[in-house]
Tab-separated table of C-alpha atoms and ligand atoms in Angstrom:
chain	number	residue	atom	x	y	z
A	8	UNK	CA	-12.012	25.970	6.092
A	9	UNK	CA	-11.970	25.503	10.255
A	10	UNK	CA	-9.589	22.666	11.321
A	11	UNK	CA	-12.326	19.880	11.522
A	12	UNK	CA	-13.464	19.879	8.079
A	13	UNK	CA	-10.483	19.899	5.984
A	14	UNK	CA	-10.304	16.399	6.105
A	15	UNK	CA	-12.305	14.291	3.561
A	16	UNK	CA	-13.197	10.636	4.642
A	17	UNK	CA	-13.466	8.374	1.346
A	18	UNK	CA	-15.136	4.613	2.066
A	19	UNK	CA	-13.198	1.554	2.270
A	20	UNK	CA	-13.216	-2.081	1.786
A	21	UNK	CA	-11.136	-4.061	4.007
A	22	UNK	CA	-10.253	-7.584	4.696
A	23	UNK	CA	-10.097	-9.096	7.985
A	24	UNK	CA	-9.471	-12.323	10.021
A	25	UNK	CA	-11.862	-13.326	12.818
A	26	UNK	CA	-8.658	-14.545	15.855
A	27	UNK	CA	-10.786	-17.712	16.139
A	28	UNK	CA	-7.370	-19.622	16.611
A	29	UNK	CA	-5.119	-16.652	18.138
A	30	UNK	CA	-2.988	-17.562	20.635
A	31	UNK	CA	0.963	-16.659	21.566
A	32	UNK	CA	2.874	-19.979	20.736
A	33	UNK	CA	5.955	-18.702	19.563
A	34	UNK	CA	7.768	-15.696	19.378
A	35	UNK	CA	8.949	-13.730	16.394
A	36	UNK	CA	9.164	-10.044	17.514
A	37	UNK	CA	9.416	-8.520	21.196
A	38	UNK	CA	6.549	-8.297	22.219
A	39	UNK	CA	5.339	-12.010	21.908
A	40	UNK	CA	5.916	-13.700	25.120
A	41	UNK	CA	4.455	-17.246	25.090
A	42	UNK	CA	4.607	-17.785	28.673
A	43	UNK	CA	1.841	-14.769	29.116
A	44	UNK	CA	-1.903	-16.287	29.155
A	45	UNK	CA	-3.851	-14.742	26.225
A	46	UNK	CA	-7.534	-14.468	26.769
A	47	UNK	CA	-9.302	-15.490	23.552
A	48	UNK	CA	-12.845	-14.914	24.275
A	49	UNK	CA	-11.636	-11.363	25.055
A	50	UNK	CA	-9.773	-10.834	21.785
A	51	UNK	CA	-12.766	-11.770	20.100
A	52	UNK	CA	-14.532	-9.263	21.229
A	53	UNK	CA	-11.745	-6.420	20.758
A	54	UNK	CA	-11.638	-8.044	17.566
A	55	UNK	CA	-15.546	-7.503	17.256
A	56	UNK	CA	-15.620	-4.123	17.747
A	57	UNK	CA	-12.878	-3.301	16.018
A	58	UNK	CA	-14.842	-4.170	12.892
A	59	UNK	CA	-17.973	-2.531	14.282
A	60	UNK	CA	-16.133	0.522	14.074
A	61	UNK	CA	-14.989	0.221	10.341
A	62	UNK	CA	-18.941	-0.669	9.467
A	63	UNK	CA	-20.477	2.639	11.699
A	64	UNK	CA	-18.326	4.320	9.925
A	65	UNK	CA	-19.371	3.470	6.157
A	66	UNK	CA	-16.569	0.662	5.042
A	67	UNK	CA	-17.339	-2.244	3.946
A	68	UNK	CA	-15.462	-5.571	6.235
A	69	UNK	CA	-15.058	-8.908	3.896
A	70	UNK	CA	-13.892	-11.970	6.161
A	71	UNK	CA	-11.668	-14.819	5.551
A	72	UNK	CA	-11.758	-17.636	7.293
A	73	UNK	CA	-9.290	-18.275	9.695
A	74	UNK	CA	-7.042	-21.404	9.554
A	75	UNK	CA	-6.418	-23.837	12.410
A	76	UNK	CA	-2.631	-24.086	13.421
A	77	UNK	CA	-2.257	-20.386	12.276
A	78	UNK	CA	-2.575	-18.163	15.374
A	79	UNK	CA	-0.972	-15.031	13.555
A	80	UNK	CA	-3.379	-15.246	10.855
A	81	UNK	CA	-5.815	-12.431	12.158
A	82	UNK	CA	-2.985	-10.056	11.384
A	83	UNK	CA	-4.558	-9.257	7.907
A	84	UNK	CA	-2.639	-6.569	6.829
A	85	UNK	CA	0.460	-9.440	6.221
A	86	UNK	CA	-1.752	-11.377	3.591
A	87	UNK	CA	-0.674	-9.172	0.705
A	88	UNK	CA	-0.649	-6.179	-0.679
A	89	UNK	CA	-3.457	-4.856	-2.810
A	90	UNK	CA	-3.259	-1.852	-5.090
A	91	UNK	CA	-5.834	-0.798	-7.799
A	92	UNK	CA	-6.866	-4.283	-8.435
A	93	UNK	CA	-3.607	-5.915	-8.530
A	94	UNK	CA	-1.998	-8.355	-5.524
A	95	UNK	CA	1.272	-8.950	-4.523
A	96	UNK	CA	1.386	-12.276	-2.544
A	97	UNK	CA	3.213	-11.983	0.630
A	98	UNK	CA	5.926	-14.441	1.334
A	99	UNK	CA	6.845	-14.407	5.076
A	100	UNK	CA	9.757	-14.734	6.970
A	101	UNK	CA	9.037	-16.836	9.255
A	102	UNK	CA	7.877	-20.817	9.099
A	103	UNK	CA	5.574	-20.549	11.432
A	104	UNK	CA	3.419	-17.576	9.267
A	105	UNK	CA	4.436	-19.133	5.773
A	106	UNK	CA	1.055	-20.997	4.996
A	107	UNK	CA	-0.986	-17.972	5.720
A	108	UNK	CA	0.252	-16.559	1.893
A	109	UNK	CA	-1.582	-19.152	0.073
A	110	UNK	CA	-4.339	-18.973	2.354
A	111	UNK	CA	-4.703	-14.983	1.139
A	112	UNK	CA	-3.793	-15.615	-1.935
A	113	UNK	CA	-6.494	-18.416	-2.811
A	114	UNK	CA	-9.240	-16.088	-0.696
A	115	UNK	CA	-8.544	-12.543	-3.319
A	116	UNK	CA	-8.280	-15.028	-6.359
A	117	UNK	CA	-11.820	-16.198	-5.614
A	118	UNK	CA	-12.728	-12.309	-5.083
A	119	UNK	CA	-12.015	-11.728	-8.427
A	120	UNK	CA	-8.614	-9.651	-7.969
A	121	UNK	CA	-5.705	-10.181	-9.837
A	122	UNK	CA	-2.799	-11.999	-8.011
A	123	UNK	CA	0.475	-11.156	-9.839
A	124	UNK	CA	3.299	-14.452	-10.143
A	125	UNK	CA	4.459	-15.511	-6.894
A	126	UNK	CA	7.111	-13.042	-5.444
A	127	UNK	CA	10.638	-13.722	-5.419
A	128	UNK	CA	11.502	-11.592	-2.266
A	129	UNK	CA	10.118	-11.634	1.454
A	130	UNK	CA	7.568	-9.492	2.038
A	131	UNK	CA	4.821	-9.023	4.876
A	132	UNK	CA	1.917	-7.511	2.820
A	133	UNK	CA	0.800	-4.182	3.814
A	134	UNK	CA	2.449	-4.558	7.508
A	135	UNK	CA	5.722	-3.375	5.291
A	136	UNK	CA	4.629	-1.650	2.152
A	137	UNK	CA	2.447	1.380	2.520
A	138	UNK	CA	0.230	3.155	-0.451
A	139	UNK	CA	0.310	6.386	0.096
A	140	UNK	CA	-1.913	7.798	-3.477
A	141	UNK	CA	1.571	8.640	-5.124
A	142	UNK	CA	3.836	5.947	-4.041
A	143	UNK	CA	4.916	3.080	-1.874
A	144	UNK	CA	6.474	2.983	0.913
A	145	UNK	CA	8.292	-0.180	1.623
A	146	UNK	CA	10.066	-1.088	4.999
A	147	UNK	CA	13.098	-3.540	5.447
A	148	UNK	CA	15.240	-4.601	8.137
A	149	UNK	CA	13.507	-7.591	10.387
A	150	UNK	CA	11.104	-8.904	7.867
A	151	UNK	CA	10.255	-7.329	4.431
A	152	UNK	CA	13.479	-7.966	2.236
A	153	UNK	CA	15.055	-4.708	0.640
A	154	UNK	CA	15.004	-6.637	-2.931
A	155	UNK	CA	11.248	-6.297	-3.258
A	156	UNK	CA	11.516	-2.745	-4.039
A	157	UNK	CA	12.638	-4.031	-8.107
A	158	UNK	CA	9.153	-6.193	-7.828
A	159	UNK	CA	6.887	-3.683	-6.477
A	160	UNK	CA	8.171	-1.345	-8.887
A	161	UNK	CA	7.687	-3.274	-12.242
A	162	UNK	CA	4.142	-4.996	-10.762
A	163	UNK	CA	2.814	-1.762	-9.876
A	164	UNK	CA	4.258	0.864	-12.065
A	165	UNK	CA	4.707	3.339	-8.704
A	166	UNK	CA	7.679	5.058	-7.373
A	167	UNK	CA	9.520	3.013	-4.037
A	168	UNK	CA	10.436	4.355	-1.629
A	169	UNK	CA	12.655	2.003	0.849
A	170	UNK	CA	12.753	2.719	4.340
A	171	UNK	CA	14.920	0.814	6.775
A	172	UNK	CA	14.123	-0.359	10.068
A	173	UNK	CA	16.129	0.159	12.892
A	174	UNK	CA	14.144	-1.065	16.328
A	175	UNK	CA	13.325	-4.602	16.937
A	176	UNK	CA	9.798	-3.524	18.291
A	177	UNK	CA	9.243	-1.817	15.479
A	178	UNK	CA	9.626	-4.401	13.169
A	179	UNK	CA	6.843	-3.559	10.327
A	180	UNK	CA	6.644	-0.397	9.006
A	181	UNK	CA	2.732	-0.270	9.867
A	182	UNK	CA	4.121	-0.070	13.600
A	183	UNK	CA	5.984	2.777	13.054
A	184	UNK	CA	4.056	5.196	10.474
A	185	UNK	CA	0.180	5.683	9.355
A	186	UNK	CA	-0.355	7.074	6.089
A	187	UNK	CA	-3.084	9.622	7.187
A	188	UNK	CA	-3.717	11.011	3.396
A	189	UNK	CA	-2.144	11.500	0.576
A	190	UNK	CA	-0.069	14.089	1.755
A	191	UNK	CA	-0.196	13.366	5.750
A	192	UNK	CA	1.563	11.168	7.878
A	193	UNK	CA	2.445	10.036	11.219
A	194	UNK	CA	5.351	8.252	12.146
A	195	UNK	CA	7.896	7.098	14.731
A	196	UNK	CA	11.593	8.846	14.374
A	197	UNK	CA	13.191	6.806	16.314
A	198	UNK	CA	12.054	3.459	13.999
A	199	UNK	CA	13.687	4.887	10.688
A	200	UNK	CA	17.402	6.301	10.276
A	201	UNK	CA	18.561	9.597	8.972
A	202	UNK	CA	18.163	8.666	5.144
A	203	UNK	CA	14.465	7.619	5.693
A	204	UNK	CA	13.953	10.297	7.639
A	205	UNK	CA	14.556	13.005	4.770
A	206	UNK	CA	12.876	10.454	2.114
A	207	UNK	CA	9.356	10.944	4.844
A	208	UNK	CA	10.040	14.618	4.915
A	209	UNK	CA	10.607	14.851	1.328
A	210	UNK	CA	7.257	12.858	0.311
A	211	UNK	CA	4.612	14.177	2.783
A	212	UNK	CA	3.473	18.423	3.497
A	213	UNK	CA	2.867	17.315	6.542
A	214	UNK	CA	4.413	14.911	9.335
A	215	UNK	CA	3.487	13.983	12.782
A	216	UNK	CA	5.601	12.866	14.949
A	217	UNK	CA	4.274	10.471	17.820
A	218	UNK	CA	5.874	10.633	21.206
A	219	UNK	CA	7.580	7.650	22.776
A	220	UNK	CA	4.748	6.670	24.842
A	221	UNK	CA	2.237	6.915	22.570
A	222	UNK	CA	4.640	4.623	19.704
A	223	UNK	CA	5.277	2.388	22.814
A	224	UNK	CA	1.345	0.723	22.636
A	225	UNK	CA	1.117	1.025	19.123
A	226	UNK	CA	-0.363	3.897	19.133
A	227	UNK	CA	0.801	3.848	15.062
A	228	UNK	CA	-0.849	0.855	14.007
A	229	UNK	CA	-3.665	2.698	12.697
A	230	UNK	CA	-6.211	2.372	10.052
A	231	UNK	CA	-7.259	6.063	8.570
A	232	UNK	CA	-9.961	6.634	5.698
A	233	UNK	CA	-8.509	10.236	5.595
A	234	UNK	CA	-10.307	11.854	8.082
A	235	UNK	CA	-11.293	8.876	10.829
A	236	UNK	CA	-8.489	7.356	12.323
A	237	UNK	CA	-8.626	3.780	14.058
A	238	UNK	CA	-6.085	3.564	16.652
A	239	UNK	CA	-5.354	2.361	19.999
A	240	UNK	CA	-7.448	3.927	22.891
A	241	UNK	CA	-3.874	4.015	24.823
A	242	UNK	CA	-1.913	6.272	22.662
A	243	UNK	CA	-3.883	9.133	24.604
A	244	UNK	CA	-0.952	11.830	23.193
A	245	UNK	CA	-1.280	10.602	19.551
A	246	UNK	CA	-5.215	10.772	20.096
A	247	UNK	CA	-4.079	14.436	20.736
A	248	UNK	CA	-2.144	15.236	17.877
A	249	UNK	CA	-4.826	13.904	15.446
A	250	UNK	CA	-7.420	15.532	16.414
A	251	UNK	CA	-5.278	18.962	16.750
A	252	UNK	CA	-4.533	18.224	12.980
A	253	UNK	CA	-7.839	18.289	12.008
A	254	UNK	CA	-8.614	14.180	12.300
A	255	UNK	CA	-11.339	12.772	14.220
A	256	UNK	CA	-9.615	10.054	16.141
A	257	UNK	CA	-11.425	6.872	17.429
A	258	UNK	CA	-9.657	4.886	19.801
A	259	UNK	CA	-10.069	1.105	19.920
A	260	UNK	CA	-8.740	-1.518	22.951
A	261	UNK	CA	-6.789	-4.470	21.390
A	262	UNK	CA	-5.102	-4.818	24.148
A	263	UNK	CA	-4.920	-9.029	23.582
A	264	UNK	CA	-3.929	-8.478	19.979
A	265	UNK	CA	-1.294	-6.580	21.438
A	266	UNK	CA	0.557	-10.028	23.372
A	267	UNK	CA	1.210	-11.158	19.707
A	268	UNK	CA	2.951	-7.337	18.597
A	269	UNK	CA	-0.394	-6.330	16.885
A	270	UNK	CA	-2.969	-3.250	16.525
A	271	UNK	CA	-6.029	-2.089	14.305
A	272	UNK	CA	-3.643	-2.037	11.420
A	273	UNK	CA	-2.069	-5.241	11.644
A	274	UNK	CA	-6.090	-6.765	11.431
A	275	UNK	CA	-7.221	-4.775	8.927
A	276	UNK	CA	-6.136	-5.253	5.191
A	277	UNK	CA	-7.191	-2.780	2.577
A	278	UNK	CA	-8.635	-4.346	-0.849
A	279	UNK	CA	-8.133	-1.488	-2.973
B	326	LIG	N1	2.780	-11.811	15.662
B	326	LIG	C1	2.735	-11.217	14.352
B	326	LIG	C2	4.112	-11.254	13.735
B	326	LIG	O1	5.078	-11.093	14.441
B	326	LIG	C3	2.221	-9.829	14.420
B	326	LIG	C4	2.013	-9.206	13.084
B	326	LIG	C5	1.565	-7.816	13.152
B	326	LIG	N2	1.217	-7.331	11.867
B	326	LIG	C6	1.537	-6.125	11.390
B	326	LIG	N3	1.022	-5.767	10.266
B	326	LIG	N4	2.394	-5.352	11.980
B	326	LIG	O2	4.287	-11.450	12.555
């Protein structure tokens, strides 16, 4: 098998959040900066063709509508988690984000998915924990509490693995690793200390490691279908490495989405 075709692509349906109301109002991680103009006829159309891409490529894109007074809301990926049927509500951290969970959680009720008792423990959806096929990956330090390992555990019947946090820019785990397959992943060193280090190791054959530069635009925040892999257009180096691995890289420009700490990934949540 030559490099390029030993990846399999398998279709997806994701959920996303049009930024109808995105702006930068307050700040809750370091790269929000209020006082810096956000253009929101150009996210839009980052936005746009962000889900362009996911539809060229075979996935299916559901919608929910976005909320007034929400500007964080078209960071998907926090709404919940959402494995083999079953959802874990998220419960955020901050005030400002906290009426976004029953926003999510009234939108996959009406879909027809399961939505498991409200959660005891903070968590930021899929921006924290990770399905990787095998297990979850679940990151804590700035937002996701360590305590919802017990919940994810007994809700989903999957092994946890918890993974702390250690830079402030890096403060979901989707900004710091991308689940690539089953057995693949790429991830940030710097973001995780020496014990999360050896659990990545341990789990995945095979580990990329991205570069500070490319980490530094979110080059990590990426959406993969296990062969094409959604990522910023800046993290030129990561772009590299994928492709040298046998991916087929496609970069996107969310540069707006960016203002608020926020890639592909953060948009995009996967209804599995
Ligand atoms: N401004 C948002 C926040 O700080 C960005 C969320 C990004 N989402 C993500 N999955 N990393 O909560």
């Amino acid at each position: 098998m030559t490099d390029s075709t030993r990846r399999t692509a398998t279709r997806r349906t994701y959920l996303m959040c049009q930024p109808e109301y995105f702006t930068v109002e307050y700040s809750i991680n370091p790269w929000m900066n209020p006082a810096e103009p956000v253009d929101g006829a150009r996210a839009m159309r980052q936005w746009s063709q962000l889900r362009r891409v996911f539809t060229s490529l075979g996935h299916t894109v559901r919608t929910i509508p976005a909320e007034p007074g929400l500007p964080d809301m078209v960071f998907a990926a926090n709404g919940a988690t959402v494995i083999r049927g079953t959802v874990l509500a998220a419960r955020f951290r901050h005030p400002e984000r906290q009426p976004e969970a029953a926003a999510y959680q009234a939108w996959l009720r009406s879909a027809g998915y399961q939505v498991a008792r409200d959660p005891v423990a903070v968590n930021e959806g899929e921006g924290d924990i990770i399905f990787t096929g095998r297990a979850i990956l679940a990151g804590h330090g700035f937002r996701t509490q360590e305590a919802i390992r017990e919940e994810l555990a007994e809700l989903f019947g999957l092994p946890v693995i918890s993974l702390r946090l250690m830079d402030p820019r890096f403060y979901h785990l989707d900004t710091a690793l991308v689940v690539l397959d089953a057995d693949t992943a790429a991830y940030y060193p710097a973001a995780f200390d020496d014990a999360g280090r050896v659990a990545l190791a341990s789990h995945f054959t095979e580990l990329i490691e991205a570069k500070d530069e490319d980490a530094d635009v979110l080059g990590l925040n990426a959406v993969s279908d296990g062969r094409n892999v959604v990522l910023p257009e800046q993290a030129a180096g990561l772009i590299a490495q994928l492709r040298d691995a046998g991916f087929t890289p496609i970069g996107v420009d969310l540069s707006e989405l960016l203002k608020a700490g926020g890639g592909p990934k953060c948009c995009t949540l996967e209804l599995r």
